[in-house]
Coordinates of C-alpha atoms and ligand atoms in Angstrom, one line a residue:
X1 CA 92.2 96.6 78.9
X2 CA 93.0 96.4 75.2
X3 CA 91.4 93.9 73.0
X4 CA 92.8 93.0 69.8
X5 CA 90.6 91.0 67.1
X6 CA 93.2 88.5 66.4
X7 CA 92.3 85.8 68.2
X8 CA 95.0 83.9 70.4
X9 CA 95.0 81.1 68.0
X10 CA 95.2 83.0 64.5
X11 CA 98.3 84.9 66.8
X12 CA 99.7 81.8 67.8
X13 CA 99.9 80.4 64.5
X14 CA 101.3 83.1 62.6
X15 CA 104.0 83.2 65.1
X16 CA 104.4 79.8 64.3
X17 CA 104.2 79.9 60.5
X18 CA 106.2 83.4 60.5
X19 CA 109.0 81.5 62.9
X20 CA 109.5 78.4 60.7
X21 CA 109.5 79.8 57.7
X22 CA 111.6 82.9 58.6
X23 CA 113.3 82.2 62.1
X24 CA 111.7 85.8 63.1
X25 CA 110.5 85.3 66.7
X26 CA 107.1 87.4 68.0
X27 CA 106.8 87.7 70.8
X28 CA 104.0 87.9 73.5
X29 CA 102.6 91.1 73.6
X30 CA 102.9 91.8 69.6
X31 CA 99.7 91.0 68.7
X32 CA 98.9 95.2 67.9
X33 CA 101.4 94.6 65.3
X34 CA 100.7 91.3 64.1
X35 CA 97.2 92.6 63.3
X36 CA 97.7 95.6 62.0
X37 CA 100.3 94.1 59.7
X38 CA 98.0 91.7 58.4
X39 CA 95.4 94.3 58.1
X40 CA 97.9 96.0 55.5
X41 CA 98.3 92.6 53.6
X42 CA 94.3 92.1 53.6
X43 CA 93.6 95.4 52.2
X44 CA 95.9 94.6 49.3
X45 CA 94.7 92.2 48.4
X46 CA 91.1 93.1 48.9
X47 CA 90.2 91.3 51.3
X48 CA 87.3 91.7 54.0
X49 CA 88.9 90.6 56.8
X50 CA 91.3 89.1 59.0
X51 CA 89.0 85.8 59.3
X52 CA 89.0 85.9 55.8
X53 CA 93.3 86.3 55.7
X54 CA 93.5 83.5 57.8
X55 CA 91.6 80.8 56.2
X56 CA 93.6 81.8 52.7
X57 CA 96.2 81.5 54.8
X58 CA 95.5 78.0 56.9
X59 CA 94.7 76.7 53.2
X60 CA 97.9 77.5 52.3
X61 CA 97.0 77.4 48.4
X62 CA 97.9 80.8 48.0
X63 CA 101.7 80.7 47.8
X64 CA 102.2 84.4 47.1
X65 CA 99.9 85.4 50.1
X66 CA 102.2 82.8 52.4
X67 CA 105.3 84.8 51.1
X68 CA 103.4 88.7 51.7
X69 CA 102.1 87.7 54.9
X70 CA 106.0 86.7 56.1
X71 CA 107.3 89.7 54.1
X72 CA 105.0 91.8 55.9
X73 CA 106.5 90.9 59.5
X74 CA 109.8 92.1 58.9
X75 CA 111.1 94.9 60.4
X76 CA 113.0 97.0 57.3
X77 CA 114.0 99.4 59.7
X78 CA 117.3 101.5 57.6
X79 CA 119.1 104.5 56.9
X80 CA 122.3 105.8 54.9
X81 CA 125.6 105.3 57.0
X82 CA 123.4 104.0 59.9
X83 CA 125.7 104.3 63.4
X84 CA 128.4 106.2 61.0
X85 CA 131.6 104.4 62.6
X86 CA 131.1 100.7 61.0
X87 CA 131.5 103.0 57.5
X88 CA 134.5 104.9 58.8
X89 CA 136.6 101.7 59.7
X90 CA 135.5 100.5 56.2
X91 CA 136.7 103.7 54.4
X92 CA 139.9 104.6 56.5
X93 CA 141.1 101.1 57.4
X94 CA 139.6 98.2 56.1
X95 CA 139.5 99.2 52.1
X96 CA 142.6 100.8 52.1
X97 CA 144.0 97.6 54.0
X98 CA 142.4 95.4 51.7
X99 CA 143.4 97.9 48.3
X100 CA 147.5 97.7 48.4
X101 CA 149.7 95.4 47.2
X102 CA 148.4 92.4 49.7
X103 CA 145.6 91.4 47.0
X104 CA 147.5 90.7 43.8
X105 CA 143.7 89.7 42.1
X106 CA 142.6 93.3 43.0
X107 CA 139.0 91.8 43.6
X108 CA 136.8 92.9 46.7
X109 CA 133.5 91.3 47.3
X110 CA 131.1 92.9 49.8
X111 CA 128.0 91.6 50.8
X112 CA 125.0 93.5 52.9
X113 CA 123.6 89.9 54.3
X114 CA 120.2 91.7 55.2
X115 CA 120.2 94.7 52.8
X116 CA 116.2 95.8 53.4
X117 CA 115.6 98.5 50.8
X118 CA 119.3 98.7 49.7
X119 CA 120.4 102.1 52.0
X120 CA 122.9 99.9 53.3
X121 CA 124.9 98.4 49.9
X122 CA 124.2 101.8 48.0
X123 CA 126.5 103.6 50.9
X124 CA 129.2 100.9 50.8
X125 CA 128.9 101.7 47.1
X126 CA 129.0 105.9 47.2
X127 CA 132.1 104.7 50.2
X128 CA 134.3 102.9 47.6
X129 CA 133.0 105.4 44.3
X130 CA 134.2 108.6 45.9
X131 CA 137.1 107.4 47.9
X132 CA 138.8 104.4 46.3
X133 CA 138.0 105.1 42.7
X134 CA 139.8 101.7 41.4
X135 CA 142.0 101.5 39.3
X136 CA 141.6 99.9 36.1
X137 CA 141.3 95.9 36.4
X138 CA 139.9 96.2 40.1
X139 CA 136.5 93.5 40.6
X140 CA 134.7 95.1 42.9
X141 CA 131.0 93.4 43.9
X142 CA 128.6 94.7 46.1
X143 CA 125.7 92.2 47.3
X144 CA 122.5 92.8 48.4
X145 CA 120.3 90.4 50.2
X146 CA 117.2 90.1 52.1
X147 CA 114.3 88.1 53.2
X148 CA 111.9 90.4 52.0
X149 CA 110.8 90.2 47.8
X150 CA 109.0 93.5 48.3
X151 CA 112.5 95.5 49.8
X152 CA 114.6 93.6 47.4
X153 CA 112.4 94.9 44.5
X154 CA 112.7 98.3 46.3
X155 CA 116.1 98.0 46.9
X156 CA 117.0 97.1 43.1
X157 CA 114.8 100.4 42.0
X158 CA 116.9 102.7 44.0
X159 CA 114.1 105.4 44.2
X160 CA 113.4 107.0 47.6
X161 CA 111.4 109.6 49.6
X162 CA 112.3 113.1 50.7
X163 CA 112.2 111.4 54.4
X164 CA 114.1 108.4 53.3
X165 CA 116.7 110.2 51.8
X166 CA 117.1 112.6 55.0
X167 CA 117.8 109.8 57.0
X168 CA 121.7 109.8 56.9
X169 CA 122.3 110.9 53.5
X170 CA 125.3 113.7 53.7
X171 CA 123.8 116.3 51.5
X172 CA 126.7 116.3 48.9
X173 CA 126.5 112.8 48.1
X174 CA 122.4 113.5 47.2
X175 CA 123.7 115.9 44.9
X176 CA 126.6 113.7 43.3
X177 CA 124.9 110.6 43.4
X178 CA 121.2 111.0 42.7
X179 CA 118.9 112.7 40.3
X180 CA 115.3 114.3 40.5
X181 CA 112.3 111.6 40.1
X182 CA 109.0 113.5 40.3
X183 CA 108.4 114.1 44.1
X184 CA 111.4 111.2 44.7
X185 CA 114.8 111.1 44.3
X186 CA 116.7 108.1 42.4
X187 CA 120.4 106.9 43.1
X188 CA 121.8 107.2 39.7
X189 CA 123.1 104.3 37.7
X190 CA 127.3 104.4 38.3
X191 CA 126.4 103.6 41.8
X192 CA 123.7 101.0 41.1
X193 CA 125.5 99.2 38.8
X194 CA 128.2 98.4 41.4
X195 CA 125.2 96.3 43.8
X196 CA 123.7 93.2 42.9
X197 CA 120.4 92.4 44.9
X198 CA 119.1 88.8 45.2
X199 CA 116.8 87.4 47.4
X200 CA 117.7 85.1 50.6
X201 CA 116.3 83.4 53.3
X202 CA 119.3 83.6 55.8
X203 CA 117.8 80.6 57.4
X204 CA 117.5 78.2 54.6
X205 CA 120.4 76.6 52.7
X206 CA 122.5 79.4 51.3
X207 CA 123.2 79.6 48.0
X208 CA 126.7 79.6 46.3
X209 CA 128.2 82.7 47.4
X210 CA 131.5 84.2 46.5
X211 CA 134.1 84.0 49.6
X212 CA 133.6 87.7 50.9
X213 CA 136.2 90.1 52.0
X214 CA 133.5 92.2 54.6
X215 CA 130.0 90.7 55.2
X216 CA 127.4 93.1 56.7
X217 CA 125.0 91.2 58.8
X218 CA 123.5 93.8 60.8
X219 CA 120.1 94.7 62.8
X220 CA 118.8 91.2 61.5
X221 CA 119.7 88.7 64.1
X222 CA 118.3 90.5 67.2
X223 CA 115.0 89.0 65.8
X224 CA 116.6 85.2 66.0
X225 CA 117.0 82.5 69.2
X226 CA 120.4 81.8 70.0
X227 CA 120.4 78.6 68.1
X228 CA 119.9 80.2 64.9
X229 CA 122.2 82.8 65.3
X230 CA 125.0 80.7 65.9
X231 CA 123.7 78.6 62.8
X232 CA 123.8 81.7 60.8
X233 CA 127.4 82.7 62.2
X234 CA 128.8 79.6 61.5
X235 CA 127.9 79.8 57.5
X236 CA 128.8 83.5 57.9
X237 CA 132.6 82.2 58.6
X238 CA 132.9 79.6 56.1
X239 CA 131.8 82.5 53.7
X240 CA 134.4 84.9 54.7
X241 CA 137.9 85.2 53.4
X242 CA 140.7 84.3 55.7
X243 CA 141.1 88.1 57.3
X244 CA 138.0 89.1 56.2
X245 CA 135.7 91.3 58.3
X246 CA 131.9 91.2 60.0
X247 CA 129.6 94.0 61.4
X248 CA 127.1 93.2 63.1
X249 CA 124.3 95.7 64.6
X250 CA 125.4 97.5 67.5
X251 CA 123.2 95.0 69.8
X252 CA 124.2 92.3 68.4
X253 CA 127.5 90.2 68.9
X254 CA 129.2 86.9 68.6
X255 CA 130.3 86.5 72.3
X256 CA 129.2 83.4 74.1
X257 CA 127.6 82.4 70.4
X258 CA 130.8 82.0 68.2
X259 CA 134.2 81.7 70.0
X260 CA 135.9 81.3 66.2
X261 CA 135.5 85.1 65.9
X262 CA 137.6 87.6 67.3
X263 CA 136.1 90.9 68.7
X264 CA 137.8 93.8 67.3
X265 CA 137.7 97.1 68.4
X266 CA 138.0 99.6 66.2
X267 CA 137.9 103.2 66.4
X268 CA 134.1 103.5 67.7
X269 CA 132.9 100.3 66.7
X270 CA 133.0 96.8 66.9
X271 CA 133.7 94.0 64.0
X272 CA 134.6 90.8 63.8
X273 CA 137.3 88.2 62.5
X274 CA 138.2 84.8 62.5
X275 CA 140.7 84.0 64.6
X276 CA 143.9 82.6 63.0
Ligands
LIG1 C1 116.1 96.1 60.5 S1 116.5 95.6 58.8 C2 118.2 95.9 58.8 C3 118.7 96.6 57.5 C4 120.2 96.9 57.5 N1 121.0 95.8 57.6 C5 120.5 97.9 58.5 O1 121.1 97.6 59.5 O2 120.1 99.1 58.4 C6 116.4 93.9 59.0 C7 116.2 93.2 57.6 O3 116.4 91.8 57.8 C8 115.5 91.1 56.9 N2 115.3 89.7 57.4 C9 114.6 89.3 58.4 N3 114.6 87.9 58.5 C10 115.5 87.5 57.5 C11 115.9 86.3 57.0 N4 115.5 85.1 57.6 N5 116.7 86.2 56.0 C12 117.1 87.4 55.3 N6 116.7 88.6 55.7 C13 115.9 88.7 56.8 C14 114.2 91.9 56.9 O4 113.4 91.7 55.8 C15 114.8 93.4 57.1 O5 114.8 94.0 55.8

């Protein structure tokens, strides 16, 4: 049988802590990962061990060490034009939808709602720099939030691996879009100026947001109960422009959660809108 050295009570009450303060649910069975998680967040910080994590911890004193140790349960899973099809209904129907004479203020906001190390905004970004180059006067926003201060930090330095960079990137926009960086390769500024990153807790109050024309709220709320998720929908609509659009992750949905929303099929994927 295997053991692990977290003890059921130190599990129990980082599921707890991690669940309040992030609506992340662990459940049984994830203890391998819980410890080896906080094992990673020890060794930063130099400590000896998890006894020693835990009591900093319990204490709660160290506020930084409260945010690292929720930071470091997230899952920042990602990759450029992850499940391709969401993109392609954005680049052949929704943007040139939303891009003719039906939006006299020619301004599009976009927001990736759970943006992880930014893979996610950046290809909404390369989308709208190579095929809808704007014409003068267009406002076009990208925004990029996340739980997470590390991938936010990440996200907003735009520099990735050799294996983060294979995952999804279509090797022509790696040569258009990105430059050399030692070993690394960084996504060069005309496309990083078009995101802004913030963080967000998609679970506490949200802050003022513009109305958004697409929301991208994907691969995060398969880690939520039901009552949260339907929480989270409901600010997700009141953010979204009449007619505006919502991906979610391909196991994710708003049936039986959301009746507002509309399930659209669209070519190969699935989005969502509020019904009229
Ligand atoms: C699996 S990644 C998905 C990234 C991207 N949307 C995609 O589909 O490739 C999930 C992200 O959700 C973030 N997250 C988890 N709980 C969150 C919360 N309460 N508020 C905001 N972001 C959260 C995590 O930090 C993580 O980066």
């Amino acid at each position: 049988m295997v053991t692990f050295s977290i003890s059921p009570a130190d599990f129990d009450y980082i599921r707890d802590f991690v669940k309040r303060r992030s609506a992340i649910v662990l459940d049984d069975g994830k203890e391998y990962l819980v410890e080896s998680r906080l094992l990673q967040v020890a060794r930063k910080r130099s400590l000896t061990s998890l006894e020693e994590l835990m009591s900093k911890l319990r204490s709660g004193m160290d506020k930084s060490l409260l945010e690292s140790v929720v930071d470091a349960m997230t899952t920042n899973e990602t990759s450029w034009f992850r499940d391709l099809h969401p993109f392609q209904v954005l680049k052949e129907r929704i943007l040139p939808e939303m891009c003719n004479g039906s939006n006299p203020k020619k301004e599009l906001n976009i927001w990736s709602a759970a943006c992880s190390s930014g893979q996610e905004p950046y290809t909404i970004a390369m989308i709208i720099k190579d095929y809808f180059p704007m014409r003068e006067g267009w406002d076009v926003k990208i925004l990029g939030c996340d739980l997470s201060a590390e991938m936010i930090s990440r996200a907003r330095a735009g520099l990735y691996s050799k294996l983060e960079i294979n995952r999804g990137l279509p090797a022509m926009l790696m040569v258009k879009y990105f430059q050399q960086d030692g070993r690394n390769a960084r996504i060069k500024d005309d496309i990083m100026k078009m995101v802004t990153f913030r963080q967000m807790n998609l679970v506490e109050q949200w802050p003022f947001l513009p109305k958004m024309d697409v929301i991208f709220l994907r691969n995060v709320m398969i880690y939520f109960t039901p009552q949260v998720k339907k929480e989270i929908l409901r600010k997700a609509r009141a953010v979204l422009k009449p007619g505006g659009y919502l991906f979610l992750g391909a196991a994710e949905t708003t049936i039986n959660l959301d009746d507002s929303f509309e399930v659209l099929r669209l070519n190969k994927t699935t989005c969502y809108r509020v019904r009229t």
